[in-house]
CSV table of C-alpha atoms and ligand atoms in Angstrom, one decimal:
chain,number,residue,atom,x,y,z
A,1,UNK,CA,34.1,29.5,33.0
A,2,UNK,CA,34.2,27.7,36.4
A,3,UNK,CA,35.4,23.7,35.6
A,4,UNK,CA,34.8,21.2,38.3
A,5,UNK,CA,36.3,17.9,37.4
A,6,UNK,CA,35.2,15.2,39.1
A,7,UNK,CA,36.2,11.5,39.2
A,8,UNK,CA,34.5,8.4,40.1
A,9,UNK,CA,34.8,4.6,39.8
A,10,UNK,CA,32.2,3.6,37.3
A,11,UNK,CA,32.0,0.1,38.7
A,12,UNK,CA,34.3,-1.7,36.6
A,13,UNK,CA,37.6,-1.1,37.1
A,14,UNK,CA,38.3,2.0,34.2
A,15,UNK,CA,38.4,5.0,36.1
A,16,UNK,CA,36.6,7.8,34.6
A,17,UNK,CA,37.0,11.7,34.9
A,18,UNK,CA,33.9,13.6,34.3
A,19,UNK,CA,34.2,17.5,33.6
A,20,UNK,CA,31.0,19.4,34.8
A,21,UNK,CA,30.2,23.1,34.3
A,22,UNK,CA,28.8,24.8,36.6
A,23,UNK,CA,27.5,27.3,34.8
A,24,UNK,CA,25.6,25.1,32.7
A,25,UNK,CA,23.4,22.5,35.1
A,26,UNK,CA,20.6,22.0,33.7
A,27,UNK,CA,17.9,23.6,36.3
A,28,UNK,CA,15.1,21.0,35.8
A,29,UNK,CA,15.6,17.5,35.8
A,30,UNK,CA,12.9,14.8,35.6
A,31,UNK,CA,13.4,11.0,36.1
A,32,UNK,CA,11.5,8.1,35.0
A,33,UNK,CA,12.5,5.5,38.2
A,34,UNK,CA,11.8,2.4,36.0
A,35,UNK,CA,13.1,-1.5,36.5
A,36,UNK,CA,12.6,-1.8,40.4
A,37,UNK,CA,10.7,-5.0,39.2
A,38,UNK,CA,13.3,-6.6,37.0
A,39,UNK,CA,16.0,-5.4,40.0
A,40,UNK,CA,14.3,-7.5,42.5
A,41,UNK,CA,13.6,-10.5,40.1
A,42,UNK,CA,17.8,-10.2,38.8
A,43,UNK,CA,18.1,-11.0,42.7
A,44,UNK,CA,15.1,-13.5,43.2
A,45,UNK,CA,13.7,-10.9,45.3
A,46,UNK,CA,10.0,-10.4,45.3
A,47,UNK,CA,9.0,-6.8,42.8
A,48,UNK,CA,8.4,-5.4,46.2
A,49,UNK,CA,12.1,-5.5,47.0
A,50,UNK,CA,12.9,-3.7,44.2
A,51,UNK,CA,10.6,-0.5,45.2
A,52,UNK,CA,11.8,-1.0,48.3
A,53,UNK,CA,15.0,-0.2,47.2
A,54,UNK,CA,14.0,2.6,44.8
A,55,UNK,CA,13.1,4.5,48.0
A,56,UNK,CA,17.2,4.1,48.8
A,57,UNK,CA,17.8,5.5,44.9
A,58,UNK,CA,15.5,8.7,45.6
A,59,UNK,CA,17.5,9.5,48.7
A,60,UNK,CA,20.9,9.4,46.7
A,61,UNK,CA,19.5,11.1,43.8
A,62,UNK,CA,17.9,14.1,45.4
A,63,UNK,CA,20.9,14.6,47.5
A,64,UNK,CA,23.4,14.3,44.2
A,65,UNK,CA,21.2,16.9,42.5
A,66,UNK,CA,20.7,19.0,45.9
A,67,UNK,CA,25.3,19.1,45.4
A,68,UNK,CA,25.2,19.7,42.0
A,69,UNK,CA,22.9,22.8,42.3
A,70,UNK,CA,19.9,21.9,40.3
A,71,UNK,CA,16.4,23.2,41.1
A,72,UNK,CA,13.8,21.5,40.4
A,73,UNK,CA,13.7,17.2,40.4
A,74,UNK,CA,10.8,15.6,39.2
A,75,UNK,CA,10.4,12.1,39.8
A,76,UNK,CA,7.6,9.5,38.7
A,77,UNK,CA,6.4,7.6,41.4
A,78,UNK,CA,3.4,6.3,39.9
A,79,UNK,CA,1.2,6.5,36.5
A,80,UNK,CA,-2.4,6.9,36.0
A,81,UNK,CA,-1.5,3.5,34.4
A,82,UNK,CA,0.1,1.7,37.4
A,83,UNK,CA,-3.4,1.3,38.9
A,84,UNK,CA,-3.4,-1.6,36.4
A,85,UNK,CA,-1.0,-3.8,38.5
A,86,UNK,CA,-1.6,-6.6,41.0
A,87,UNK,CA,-3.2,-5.0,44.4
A,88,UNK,CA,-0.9,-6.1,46.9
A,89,UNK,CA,2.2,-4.0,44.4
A,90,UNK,CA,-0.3,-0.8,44.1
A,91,UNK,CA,-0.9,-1.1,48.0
A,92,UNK,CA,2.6,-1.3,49.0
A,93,UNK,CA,3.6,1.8,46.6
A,94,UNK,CA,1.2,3.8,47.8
A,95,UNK,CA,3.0,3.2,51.5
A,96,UNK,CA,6.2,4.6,50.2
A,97,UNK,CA,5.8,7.9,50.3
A,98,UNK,CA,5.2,7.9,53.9
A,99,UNK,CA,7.8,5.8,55.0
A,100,UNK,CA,10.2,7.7,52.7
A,101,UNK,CA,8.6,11.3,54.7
A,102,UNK,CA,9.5,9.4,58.0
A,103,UNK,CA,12.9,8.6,57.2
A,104,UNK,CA,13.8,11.3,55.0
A,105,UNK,CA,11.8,14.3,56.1
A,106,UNK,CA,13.8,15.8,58.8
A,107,UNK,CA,17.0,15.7,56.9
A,108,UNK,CA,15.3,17.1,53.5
A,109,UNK,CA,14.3,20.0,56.1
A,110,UNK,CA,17.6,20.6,57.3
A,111,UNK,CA,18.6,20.7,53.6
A,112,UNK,CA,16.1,23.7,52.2
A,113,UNK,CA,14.4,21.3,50.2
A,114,UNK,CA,10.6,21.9,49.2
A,115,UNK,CA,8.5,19.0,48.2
A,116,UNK,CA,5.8,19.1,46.1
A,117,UNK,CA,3.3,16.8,44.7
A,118,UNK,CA,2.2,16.6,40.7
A,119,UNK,CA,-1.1,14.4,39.8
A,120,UNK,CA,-4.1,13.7,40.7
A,121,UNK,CA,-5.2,13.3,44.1
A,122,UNK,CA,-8.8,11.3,43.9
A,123,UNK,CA,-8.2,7.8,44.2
A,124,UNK,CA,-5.0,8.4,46.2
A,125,UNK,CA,-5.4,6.3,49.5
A,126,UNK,CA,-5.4,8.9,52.3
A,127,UNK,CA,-2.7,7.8,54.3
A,128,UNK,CA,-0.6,8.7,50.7
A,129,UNK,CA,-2.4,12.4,50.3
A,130,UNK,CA,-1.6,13.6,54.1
A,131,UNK,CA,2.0,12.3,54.3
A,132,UNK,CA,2.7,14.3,51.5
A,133,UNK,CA,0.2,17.3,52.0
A,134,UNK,CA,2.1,17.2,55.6
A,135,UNK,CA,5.1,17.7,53.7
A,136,UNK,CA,4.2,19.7,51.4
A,137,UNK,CA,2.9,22.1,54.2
A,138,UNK,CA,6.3,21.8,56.1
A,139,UNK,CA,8.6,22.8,53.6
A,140,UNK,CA,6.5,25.0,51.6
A,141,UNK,CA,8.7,28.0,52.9
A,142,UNK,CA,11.7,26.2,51.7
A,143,UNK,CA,14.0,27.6,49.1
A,144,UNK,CA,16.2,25.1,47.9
A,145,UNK,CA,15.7,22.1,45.4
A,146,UNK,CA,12.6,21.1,44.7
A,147,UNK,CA,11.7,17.5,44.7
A,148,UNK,CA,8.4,16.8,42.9
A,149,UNK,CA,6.4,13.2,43.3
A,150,UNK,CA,4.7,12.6,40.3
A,151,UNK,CA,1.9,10.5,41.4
A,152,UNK,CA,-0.8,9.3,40.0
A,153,UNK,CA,0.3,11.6,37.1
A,154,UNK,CA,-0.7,10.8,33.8
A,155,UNK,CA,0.3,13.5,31.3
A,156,UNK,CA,-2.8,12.8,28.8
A,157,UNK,CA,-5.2,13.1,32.0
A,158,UNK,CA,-3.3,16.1,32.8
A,159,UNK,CA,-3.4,17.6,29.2
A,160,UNK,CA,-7.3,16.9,29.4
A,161,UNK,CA,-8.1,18.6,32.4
A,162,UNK,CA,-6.1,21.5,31.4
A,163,UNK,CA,-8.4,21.5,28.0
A,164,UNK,CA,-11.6,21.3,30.4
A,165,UNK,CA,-10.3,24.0,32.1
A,166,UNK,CA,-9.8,26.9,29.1
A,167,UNK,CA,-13.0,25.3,27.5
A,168,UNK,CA,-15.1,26.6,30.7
A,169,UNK,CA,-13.2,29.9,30.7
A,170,UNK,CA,-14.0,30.4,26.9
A,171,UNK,CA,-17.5,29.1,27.7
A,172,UNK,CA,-18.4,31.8,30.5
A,173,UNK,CA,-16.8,34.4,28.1
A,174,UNK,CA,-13.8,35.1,30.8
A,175,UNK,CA,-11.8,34.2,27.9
A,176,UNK,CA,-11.2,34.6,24.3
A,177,UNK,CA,-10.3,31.7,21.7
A,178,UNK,CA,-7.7,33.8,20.2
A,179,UNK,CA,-6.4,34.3,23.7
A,180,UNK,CA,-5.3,30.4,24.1
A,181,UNK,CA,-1.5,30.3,23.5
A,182,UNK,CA,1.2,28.5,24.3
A,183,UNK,CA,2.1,30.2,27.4
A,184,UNK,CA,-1.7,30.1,28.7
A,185,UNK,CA,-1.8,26.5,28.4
A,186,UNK,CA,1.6,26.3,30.3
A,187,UNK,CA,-0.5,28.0,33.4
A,188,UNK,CA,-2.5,25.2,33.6
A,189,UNK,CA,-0.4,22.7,33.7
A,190,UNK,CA,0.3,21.0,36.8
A,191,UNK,CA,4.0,22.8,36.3
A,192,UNK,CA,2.2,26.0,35.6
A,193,UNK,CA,5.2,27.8,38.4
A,194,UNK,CA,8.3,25.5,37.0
A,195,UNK,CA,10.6,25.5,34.1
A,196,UNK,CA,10.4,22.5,31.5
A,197,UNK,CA,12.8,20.0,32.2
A,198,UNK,CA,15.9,20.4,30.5
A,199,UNK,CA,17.1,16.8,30.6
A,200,UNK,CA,14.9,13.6,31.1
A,201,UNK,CA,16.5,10.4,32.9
A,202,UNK,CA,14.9,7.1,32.1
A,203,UNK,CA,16.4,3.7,34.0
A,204,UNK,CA,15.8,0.3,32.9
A,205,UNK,CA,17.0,0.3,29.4
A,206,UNK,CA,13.0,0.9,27.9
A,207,UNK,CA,13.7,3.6,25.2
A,208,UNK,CA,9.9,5.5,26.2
A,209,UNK,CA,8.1,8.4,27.6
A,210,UNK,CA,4.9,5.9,29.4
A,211,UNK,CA,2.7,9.2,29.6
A,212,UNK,CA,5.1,11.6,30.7
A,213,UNK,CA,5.1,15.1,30.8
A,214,UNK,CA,4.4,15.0,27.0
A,215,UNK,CA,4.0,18.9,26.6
A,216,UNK,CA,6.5,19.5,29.1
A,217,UNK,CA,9.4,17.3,27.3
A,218,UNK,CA,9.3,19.5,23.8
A,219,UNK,CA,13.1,20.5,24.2
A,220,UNK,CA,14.2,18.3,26.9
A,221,UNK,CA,17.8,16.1,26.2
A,222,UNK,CA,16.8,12.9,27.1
A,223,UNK,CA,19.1,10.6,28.8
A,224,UNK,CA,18.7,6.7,29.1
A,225,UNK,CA,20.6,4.3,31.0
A,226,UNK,CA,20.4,0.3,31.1
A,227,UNK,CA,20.9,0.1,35.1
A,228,UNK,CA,17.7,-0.8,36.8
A,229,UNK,CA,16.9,2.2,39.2
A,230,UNK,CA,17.4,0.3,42.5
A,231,UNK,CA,21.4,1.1,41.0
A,232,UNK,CA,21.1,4.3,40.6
A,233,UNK,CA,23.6,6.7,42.4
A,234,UNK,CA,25.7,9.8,42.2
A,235,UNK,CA,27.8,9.0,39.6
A,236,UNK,CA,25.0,8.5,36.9
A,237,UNK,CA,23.6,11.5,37.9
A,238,UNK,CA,26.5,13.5,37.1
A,239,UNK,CA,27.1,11.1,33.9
A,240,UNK,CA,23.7,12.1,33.1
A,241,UNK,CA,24.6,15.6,33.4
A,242,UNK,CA,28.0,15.6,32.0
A,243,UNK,CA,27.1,14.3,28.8
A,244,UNK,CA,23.6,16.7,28.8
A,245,UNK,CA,26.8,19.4,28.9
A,246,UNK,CA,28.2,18.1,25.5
A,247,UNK,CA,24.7,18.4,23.9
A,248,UNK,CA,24.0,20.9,21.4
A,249,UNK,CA,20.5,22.8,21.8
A,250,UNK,CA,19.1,24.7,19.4
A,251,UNK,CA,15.4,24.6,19.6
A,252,UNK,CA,15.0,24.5,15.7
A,253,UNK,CA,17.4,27.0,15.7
A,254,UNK,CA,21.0,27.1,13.9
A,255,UNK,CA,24.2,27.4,16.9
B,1,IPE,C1,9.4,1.4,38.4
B,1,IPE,O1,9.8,0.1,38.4
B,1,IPE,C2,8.4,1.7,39.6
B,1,IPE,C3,7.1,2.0,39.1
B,1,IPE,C4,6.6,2.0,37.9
B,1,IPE,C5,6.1,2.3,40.1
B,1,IPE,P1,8.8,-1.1,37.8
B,1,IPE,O2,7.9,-1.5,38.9
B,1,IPE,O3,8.1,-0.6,36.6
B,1,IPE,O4,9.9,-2.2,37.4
B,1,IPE,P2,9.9,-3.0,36.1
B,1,IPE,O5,9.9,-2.1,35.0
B,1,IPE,O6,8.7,-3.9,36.1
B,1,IPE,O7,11.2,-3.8,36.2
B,2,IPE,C1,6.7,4.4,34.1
B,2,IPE,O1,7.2,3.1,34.3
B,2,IPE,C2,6.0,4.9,35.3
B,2,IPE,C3,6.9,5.1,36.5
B,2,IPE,C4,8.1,5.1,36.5
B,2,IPE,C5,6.1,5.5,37.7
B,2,IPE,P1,6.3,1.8,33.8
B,2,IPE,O2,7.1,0.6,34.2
B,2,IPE,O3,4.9,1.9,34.4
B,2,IPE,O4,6.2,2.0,32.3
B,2,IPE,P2,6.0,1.0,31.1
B,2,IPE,O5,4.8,0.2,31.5
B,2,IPE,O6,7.2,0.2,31.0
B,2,IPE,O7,5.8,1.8,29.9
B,3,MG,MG1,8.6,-0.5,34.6
């Protein structure tokens, strides 16, 4: 087995070695960016500040997991919940993704990486869709990591509309009940072409899944951290990953 050690300062002054395998990074890994807000308001910032800084976070995390070889990242931009929040907040989040395109874009080209988009798009300003349909269209040939916006992603809406779905096919007789399995239901998921995650990162120190790829997450390791995501960097990435390493899974089974 191949044994890449690595060493980092963890921000205090203890130096810590992590061993990571690299036959055994996980392949999907989805984040939960949470505790921009509370960032920004440690700082006296307005919450603004603190997505604006989340942007930065993205950029460091999809190049960490771009090094470490994994394939797929799926990060949550926005709920089907966040719509909930003050205008002026749900207005500049929706501007992100296009200024993150224009910064980001050319160098996640030069990089192979393929970015894709999970949610729904109707109520999606359309300054939001075409920056990342543009994207989308310009790296769609791309074979390297996958980075996946969740936005305007709710996991119940998606789990609804994937019922809709097999209820019209068993409706117009193109399907049979008996034929709705596990693995059918998987097709019409938004992740019907991807593997589930195998570890879940969620910052801010809230011990919750807020409507997140509920089906997805059966078997996932689950990884939580107390930084606020603004902080988040290479070295939790591969703590995250190290200590996903040292976790046991056995899917019901006995190892
Ligand atoms: C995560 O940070 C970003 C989004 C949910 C869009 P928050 O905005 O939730 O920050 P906190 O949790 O209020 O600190
Ligand atoms: C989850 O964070 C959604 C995203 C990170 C986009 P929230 O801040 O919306 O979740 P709750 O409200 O704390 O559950
Ligand atoms: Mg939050």
């Amino acid at each position: 087995m191949i044994k890449r050690v690595r060493s980092w300062w963890n921000g205090a002054d203890k130096q810590e070695t992590l061993t990571i395998s690299e036959d055994n990074i996980p392949q999907h890994v989805a984040i939960i960016m949470d505790g921009n807000g509370r960032w920004a308001k440690r700082l006296g910032l307005p919450r603004i500040a603190g997505h604006q800084n989340g942007m930065k976070a993205v950029k460091r995390a999809t190049i960490a997991a771009d090094e470490l070889g994994i394939k797929y990242l799926t990060m949550y931009a926005f709920s089907t919940e966040n719509w909930t929040r003050p205008k002026e907040e749900v207005d500049f989040l929706m501007r992100l993704p296009q200024e993150f395109l224009a910064i980001e874009l050319d160098e996640l080209i030069e990089k192979n990486v393929r970015i894709r988009m999970m949610g729904h798009e109707e109520h999606l300003p359309s300054h939001t869709v075409n920056a990342l349909r543009e994207a989308i269209r310009l790296t769609e040939h791309n074979t390297g990591l996958v980075l996946n916006f969740a936005m305007n992603y709710g996991s119940r809406r998606e789990m609804t509309e994937c019922v809709k779905d097999i209820a019209l096919q068993v409706q117009s007789g193109e399907l049979a009940v008996e034929d709705i399995t596990p693995e059918l239901i998987d097709k019409h998921m938004l992740t019907a072409d991807m593997p589930d995650p195998d570890l879940l990162i969620r910052t801010s120190g809230e011990l919750r899944l807020s409507n997140f790829m509920l089906w997805q997450l059966a078997y996932s390791e689950l990884w939580f951290t107390d930084i606020y995501w603004p902080e988040f960097g290479k070295q939790h990435l591969l703590e995250a990953v190290a200590e996903y390493q040292r976790r046991s899974r056995r899917y019901g089974g006995l190892k």
